[in-house]
CSV table of C-alpha atoms in Angstrom, one decimal:
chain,number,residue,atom,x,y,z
A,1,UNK,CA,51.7,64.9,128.4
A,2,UNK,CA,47.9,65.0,128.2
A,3,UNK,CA,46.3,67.7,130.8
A,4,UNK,CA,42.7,67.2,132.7
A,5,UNK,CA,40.3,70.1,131.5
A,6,UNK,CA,38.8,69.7,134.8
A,7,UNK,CA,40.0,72.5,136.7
A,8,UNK,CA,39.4,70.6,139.6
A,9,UNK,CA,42.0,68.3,141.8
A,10,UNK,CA,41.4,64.5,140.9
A,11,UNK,CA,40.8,63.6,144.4
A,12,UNK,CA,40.4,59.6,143.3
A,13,UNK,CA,43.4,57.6,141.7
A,14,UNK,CA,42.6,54.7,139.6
A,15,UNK,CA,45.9,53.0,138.0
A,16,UNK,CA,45.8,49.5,136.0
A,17,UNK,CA,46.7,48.3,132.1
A,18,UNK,CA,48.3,46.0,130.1
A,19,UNK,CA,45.4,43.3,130.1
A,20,UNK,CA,41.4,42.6,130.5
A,21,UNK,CA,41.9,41.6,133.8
A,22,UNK,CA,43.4,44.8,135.0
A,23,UNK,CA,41.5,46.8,132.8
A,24,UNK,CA,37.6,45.7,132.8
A,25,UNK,CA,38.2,45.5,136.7
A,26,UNK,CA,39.1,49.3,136.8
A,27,UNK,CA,36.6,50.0,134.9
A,28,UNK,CA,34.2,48.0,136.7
A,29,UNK,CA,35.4,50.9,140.0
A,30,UNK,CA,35.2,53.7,137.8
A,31,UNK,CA,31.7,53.3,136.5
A,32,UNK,CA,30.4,52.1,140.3
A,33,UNK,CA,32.2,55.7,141.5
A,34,UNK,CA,30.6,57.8,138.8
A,35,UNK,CA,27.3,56.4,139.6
A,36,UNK,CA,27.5,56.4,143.5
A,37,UNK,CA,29.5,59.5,143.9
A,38,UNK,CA,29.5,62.0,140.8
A,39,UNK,CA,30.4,65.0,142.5
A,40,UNK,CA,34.2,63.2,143.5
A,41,UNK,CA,36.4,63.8,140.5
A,42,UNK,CA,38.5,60.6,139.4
A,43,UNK,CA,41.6,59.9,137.6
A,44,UNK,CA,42.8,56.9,135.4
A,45,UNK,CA,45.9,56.1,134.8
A,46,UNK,CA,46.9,53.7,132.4
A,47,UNK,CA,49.6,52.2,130.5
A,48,UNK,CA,47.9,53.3,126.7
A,49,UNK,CA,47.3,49.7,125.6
A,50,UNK,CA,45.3,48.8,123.3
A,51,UNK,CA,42.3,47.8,125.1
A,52,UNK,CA,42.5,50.1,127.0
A,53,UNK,CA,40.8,52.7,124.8
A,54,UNK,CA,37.2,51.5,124.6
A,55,UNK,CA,36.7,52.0,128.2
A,56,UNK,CA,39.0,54.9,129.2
A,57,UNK,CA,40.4,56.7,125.5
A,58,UNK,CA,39.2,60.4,125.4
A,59,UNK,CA,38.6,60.9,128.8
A,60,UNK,CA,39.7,63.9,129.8
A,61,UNK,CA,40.7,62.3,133.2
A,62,UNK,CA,42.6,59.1,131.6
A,63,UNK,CA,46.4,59.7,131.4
A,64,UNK,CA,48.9,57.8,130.0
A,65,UNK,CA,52.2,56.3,131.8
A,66,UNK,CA,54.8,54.6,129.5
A,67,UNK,CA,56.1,52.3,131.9
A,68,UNK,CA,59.0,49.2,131.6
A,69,UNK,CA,58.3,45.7,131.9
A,70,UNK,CA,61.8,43.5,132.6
A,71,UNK,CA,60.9,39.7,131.5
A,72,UNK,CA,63.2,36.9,130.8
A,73,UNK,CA,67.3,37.2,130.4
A,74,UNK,CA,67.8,39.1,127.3
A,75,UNK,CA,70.2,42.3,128.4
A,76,UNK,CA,69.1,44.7,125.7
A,77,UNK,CA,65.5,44.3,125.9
A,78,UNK,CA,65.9,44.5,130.0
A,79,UNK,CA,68.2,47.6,129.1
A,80,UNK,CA,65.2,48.6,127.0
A,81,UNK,CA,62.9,48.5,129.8
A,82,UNK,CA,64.9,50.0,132.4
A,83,UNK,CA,64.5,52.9,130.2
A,84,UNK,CA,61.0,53.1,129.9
A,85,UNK,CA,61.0,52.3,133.7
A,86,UNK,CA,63.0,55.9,134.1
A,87,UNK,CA,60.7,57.9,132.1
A,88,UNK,CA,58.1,56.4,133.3
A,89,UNK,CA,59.4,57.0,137.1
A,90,UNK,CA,59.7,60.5,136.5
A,91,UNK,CA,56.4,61.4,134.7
A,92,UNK,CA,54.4,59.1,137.7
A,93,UNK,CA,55.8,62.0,140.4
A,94,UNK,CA,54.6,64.5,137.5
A,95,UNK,CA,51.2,63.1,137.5
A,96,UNK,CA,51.0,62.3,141.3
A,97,UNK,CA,51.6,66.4,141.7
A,98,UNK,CA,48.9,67.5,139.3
A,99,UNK,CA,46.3,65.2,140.3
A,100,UNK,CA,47.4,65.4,143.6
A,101,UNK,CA,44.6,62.1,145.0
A,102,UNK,CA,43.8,61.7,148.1
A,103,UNK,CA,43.4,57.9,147.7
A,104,UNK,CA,45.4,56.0,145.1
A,105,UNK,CA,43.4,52.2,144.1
A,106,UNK,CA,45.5,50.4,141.9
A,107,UNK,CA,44.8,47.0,139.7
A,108,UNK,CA,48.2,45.5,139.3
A,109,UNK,CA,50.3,45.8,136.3
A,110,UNK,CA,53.6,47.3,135.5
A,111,UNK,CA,51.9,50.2,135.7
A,112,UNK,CA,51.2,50.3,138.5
A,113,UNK,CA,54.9,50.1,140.2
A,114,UNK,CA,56.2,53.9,139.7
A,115,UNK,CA,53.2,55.6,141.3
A,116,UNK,CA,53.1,53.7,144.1
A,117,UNK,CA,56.6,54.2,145.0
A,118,UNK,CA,55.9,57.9,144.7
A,119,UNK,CA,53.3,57.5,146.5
A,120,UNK,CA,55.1,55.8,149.7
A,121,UNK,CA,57.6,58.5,149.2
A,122,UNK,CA,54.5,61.0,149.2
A,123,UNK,CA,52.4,59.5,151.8
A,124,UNK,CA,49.2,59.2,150.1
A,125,UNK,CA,47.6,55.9,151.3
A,126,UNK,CA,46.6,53.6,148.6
A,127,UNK,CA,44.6,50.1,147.9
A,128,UNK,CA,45.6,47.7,146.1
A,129,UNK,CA,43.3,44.3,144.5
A,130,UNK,CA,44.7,40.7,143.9
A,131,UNK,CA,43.0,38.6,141.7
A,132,UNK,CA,45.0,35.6,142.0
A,133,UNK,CA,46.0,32.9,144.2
A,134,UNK,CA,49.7,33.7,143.6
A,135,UNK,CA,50.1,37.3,143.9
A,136,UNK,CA,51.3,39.2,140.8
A,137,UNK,CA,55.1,40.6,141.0
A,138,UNK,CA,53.6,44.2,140.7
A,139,UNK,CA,51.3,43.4,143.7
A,140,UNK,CA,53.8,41.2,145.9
A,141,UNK,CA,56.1,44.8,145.7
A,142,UNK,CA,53.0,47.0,146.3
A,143,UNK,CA,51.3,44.9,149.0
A,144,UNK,CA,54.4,46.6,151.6
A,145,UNK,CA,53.2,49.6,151.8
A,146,UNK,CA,49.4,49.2,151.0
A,147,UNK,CA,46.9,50.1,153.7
A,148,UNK,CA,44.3,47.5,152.7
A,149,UNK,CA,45.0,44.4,150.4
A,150,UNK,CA,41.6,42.9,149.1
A,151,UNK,CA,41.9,40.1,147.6
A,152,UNK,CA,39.9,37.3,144.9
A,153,UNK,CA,40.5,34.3,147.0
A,154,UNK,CA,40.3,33.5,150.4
A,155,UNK,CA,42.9,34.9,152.9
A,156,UNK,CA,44.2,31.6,153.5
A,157,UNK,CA,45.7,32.0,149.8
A,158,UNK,CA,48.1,34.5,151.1
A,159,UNK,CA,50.0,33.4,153.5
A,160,UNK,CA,52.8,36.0,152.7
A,161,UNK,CA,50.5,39.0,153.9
A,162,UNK,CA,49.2,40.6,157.2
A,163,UNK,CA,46.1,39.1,157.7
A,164,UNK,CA,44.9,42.7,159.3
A,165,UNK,CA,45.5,43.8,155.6
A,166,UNK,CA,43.6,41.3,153.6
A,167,UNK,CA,39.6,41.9,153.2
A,168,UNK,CA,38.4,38.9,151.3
A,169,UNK,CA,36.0,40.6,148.7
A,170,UNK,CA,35.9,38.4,145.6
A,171,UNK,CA,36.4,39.7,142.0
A,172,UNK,CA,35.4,43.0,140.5
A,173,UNK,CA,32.8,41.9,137.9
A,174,UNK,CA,29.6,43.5,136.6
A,175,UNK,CA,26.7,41.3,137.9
A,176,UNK,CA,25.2,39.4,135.0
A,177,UNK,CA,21.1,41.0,136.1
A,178,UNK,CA,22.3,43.8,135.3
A,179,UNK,CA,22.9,43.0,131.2
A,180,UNK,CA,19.5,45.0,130.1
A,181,UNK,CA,18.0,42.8,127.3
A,182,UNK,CA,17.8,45.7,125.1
A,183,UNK,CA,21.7,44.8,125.0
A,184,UNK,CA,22.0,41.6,124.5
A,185,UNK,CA,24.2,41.0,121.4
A,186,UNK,CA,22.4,38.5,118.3
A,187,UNK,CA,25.3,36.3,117.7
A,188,UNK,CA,23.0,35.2,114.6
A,189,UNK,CA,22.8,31.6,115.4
A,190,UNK,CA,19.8,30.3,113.0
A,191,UNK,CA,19.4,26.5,114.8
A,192,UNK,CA,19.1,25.3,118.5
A,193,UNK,CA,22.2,23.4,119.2
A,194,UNK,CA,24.1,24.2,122.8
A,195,UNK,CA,26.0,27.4,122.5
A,196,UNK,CA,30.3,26.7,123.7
A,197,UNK,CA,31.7,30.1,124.4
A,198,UNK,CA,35.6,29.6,123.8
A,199,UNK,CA,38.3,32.6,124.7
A,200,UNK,CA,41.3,33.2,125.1
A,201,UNK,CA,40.8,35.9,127.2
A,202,UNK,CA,41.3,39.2,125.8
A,203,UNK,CA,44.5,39.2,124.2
A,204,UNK,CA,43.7,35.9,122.9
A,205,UNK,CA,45.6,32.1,123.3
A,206,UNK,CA,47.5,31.1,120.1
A,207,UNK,CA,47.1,27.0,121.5
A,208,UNK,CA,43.8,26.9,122.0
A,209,UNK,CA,42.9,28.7,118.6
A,210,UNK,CA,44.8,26.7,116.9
A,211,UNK,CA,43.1,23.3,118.4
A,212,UNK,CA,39.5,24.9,117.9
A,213,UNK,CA,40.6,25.3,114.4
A,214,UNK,CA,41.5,22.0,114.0
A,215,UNK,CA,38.4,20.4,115.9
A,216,UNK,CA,35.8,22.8,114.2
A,217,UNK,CA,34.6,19.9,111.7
A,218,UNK,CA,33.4,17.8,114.9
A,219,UNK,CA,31.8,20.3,116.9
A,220,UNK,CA,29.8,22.8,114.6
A,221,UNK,CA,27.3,20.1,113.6
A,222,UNK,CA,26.0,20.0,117.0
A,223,UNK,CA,27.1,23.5,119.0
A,224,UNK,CA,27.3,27.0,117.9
A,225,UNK,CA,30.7,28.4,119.2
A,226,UNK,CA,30.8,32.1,119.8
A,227,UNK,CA,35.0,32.4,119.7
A,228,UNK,CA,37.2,35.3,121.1
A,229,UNK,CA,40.4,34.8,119.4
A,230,UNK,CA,42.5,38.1,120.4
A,231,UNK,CA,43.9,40.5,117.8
A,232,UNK,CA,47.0,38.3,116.1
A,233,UNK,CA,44.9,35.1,114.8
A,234,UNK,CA,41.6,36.9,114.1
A,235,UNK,CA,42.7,37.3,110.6
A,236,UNK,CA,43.2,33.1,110.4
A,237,UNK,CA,39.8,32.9,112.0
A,238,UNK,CA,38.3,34.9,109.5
A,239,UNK,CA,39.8,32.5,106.5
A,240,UNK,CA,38.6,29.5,108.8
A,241,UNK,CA,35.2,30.7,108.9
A,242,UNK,CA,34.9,32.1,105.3
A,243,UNK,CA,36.3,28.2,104.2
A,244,UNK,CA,33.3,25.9,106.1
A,245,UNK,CA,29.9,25.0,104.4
A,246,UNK,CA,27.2,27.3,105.1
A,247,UNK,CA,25.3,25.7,107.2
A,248,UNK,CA,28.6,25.2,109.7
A,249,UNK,CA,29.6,28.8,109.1
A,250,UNK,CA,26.3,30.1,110.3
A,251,UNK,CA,27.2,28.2,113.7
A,252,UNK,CA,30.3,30.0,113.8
A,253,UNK,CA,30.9,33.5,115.5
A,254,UNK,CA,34.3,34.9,115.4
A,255,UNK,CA,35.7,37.9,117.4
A,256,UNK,CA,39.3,39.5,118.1
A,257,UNK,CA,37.7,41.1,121.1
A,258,UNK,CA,34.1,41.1,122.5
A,259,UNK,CA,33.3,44.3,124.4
A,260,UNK,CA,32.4,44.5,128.1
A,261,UNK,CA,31.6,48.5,127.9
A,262,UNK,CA,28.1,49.3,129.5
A,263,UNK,CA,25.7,49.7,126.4
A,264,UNK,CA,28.3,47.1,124.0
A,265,UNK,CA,28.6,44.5,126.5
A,266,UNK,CA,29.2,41.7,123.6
A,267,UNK,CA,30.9,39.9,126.6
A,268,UNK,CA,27.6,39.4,129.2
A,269,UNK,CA,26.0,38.2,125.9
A,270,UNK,CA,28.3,35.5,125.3
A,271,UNK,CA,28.2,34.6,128.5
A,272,UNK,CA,24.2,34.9,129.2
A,273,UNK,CA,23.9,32.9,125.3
A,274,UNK,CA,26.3,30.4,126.6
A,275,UNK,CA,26.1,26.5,127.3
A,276,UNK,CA,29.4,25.9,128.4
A,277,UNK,CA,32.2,28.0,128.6
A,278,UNK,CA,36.1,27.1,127.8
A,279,UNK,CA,38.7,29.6,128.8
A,280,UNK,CA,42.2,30.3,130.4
A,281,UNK,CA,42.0,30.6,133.9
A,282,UNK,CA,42.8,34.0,134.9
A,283,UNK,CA,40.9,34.6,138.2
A,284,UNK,CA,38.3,37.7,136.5
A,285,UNK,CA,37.6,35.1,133.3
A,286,UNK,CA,36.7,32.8,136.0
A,287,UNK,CA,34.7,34.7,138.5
A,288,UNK,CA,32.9,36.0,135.4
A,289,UNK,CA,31.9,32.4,134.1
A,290,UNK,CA,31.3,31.2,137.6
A,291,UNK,CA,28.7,34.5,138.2
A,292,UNK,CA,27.0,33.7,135.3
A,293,UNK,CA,26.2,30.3,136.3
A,294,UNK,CA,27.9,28.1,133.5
A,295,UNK,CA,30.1,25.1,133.4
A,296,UNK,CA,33.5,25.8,132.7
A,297,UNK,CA,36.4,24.0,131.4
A,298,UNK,CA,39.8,25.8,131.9
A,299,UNK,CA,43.1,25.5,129.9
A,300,UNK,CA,45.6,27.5,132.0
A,301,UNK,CA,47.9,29.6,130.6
A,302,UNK,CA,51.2,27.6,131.0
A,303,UNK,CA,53.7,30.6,131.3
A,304,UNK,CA,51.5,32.7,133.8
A,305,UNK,CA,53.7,34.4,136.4
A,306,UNK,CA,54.1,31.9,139.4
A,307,UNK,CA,52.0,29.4,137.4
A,308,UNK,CA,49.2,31.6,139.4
A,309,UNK,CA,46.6,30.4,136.3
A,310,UNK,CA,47.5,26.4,136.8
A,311,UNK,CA,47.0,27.2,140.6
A,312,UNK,CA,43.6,28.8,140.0
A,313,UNK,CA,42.3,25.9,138.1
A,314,UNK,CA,43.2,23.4,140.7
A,315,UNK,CA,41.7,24.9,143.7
A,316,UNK,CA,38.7,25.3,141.8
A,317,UNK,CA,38.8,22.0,140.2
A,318,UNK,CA,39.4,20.3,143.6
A,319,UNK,CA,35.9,21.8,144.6
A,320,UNK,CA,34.3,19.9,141.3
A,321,UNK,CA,33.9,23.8,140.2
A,322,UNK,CA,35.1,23.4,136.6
A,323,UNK,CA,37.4,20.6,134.8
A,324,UNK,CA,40.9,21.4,133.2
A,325,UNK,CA,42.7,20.7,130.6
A,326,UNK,CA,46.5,21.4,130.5
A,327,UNK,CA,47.8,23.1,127.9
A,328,UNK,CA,50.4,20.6,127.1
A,329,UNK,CA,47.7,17.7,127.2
A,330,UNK,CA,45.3,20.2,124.7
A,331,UNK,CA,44.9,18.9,121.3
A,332,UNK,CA,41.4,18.8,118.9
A,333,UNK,CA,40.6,15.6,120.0
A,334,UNK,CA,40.8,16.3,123.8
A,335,UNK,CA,39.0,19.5,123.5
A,336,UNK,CA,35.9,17.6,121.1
A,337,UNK,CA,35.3,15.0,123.9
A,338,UNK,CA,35.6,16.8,127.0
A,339,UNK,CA,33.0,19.0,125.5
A,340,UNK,CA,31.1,16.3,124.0
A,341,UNK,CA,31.4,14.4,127.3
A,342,UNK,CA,30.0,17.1,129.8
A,343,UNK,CA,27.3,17.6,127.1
A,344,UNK,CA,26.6,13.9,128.0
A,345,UNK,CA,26.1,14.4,131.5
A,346,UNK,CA,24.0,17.4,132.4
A,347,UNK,CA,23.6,16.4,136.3
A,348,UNK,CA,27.4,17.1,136.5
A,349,UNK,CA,27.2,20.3,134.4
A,350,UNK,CA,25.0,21.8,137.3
A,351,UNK,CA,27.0,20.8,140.0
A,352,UNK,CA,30.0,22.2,138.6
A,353,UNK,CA,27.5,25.7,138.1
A,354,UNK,CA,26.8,25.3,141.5
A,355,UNK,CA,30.3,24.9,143.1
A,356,UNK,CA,31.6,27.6,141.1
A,357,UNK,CA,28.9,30.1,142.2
A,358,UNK,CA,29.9,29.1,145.7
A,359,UNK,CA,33.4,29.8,145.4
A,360,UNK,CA,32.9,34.1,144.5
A,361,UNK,CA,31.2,36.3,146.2
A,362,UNK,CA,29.4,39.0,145.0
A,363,UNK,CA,29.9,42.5,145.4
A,364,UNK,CA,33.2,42.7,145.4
A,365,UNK,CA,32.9,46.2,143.6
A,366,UNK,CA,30.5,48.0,146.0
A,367,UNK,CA,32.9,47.2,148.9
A,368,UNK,CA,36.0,48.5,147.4
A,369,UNK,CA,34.2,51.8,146.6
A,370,UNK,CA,32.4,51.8,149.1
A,371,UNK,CA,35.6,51.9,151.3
A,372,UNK,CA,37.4,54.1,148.6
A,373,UNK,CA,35.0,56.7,149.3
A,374,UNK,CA,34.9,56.3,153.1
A,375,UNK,CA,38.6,57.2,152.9
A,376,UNK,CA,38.3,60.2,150.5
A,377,UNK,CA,35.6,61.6,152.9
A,378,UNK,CA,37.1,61.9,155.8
């Protein structure tokens, strides 16, 4: 079990992992509590993924929580999980006693689920954000005992909550102004075609790799792509690159994993650099495109919990916010002229900017701390 050298009780609880969209928005509260309030000790707690390292590894405040995830009906891998789930069960009330928080804000994930049911037990009063339309199965279990719900979309979203609960806040993104140009990452683009930004989000989306690959030889000659492929088909991304003409490969930029770490934000860049954006619709990815003012077109993720990413792209495309491809209807050829398309029409690329600007406000991570420190004050 790793031990805080700070002699000091945590008085602030973070807890989040797994993916991006827990992670960078737990981040996002840390760094806006270190800056506003540096004298308040924090915790992290994680679940010791992968990504979760740049931002939170070898902190002496970030702990690690193996915790169980139970998906699908296979018995031995549920069995699997239920044991993780007990060890993780015990070593939450461990942590809960030596940090001993005042305020507990959690970010969903599996995570999340043992602490908070300590901390019910416990009584320690905790927050909790949905990003979502569809609440997460973490969340929808949390939301119970919660004293304040804030939440990505408007309240009307969730009708299963207390509407005294629910603060509408938005997403918990870094504001794009704030990307210093000192920072901003050369993707080393030598011509002036549009820039596409395509990602799979962080862990990467085997489907849509796979048709960029295959529609590469129609777009490069007039976009540069900047591409986020996720860890498992960087390596085939690599060989795809290292295969096209020069000139082509030049307009290529391949990443498993762009960085949104304050002073290595590789993701701002991409963003700021960007054209248009294509991405899976997971409500952070969205908000972040939508705050950075570019046209989106979104390819939800089709096994999503409670097809929440299908949902998100739909509300938003109803508002002529973005325009979506299915995942089933994706191919090279539907990705090469919806692109080439919107390129074609530039009046509806702004009004898709401005629509999607509409729908988020901003902020949304000054109000949470804001109110996490008003209740770790009084």
């Amino acid at each position: 079990m790793k031990k805080s050298k700070n002699n000091k009780n945590e008085k602030i609880l973070l807890v989040g992992g797994g993916t991006g969209g827990h992670v960078v928005p737990l981040y996002n509260i840390y760094q806006f509590l270190l800056e506003r309030e540096p004298d308040i000790p924090v915790a992290i707690i994680g679940s010791g993924s992968k990504i979760e390292q740049p931002f939170f590894g070898g902190l002496p405040n970030y702990f690690v929580l193996t915790s169980g995830k139970f998906q699908g009906y296979d018995i031995l891998v549920n069995l699997w999980q239920s044991i993780l789930f007990c060890a993780g069960f015990v070593q939450a009330l461990v942590y809960l006693l030596q940090i001993r928080p005042k305020i507990i804000f959690a970010k969903g994930g599996y995570v999340t689920v043992p602490i908070l049911i300590w901390a019910r037990f416990l009584r320690i009063p905790y927050y909790i954000h949905e990003s979502d339309t569809v609440m997460g199965r973490a969340n929808r279990f949390a939301a119970k005992g919660a004293k304040k719900v804030f939440t990505g979309f408007p309240e009307k979203n969730y009708p299963e909550l207390k509407k005294s609960k629910i603060i509408f806040c938005g997403q918990l993104i870094t504001d794009m102004e704030k990307l210093d140009k000192s920072e901003r990452f050369d993707f080393g683009f030598t011509n002036n075609n549009p820039v596409v930004f395509i990602t799979g989000g962080s862990l990467g989306a085997a489907s849509i790799n796979k048709n960029v690959f295959g529609a590469l030889s129609e777009l490069l000659p007039k976009y540069n792509i900047i591409h986020q492929t996720g860890a498992k088909s960087f390596s085939e991304a690599i060989d795809v690159r290292v295969k096209l003409p020069g000139s082509m490969r030049r307009s290529y930029f391949v990443a498993d994993f762009l960085s949104a770490i304050s002073g290595d934000n590789k993701l701002l860049s991409a963003m700021e650099l960007a054209d248009l954006v294509v991405a899976r619709a997971g409500a952070t990815t969205v908000a972040e495109i939508a705050r950075s003012g570019k046209p989106m077109v979104l390819i939800p993720y089709p096994h999503a919990a409670s097809d929440h990413q299908v949902k998100n792209a739909q509300i938003l495309q109803k508002t002529g916010a973005c325009l979506m491809i299915t995942d089933r209807e994706l191919t090279p050829v539907t990705l090469t002229e919806t692109i080439s398309k919107l390129f074609d029409d530039k009046s509806k690329m702004k009004e898709m900017t401005a629509s999607a600007k509409k729908f988020f406000p901003p902020h949304a991570i000054e109000k949470i701390g804001e109110e996490i420190i008003s209740e770790v004050s009084k």
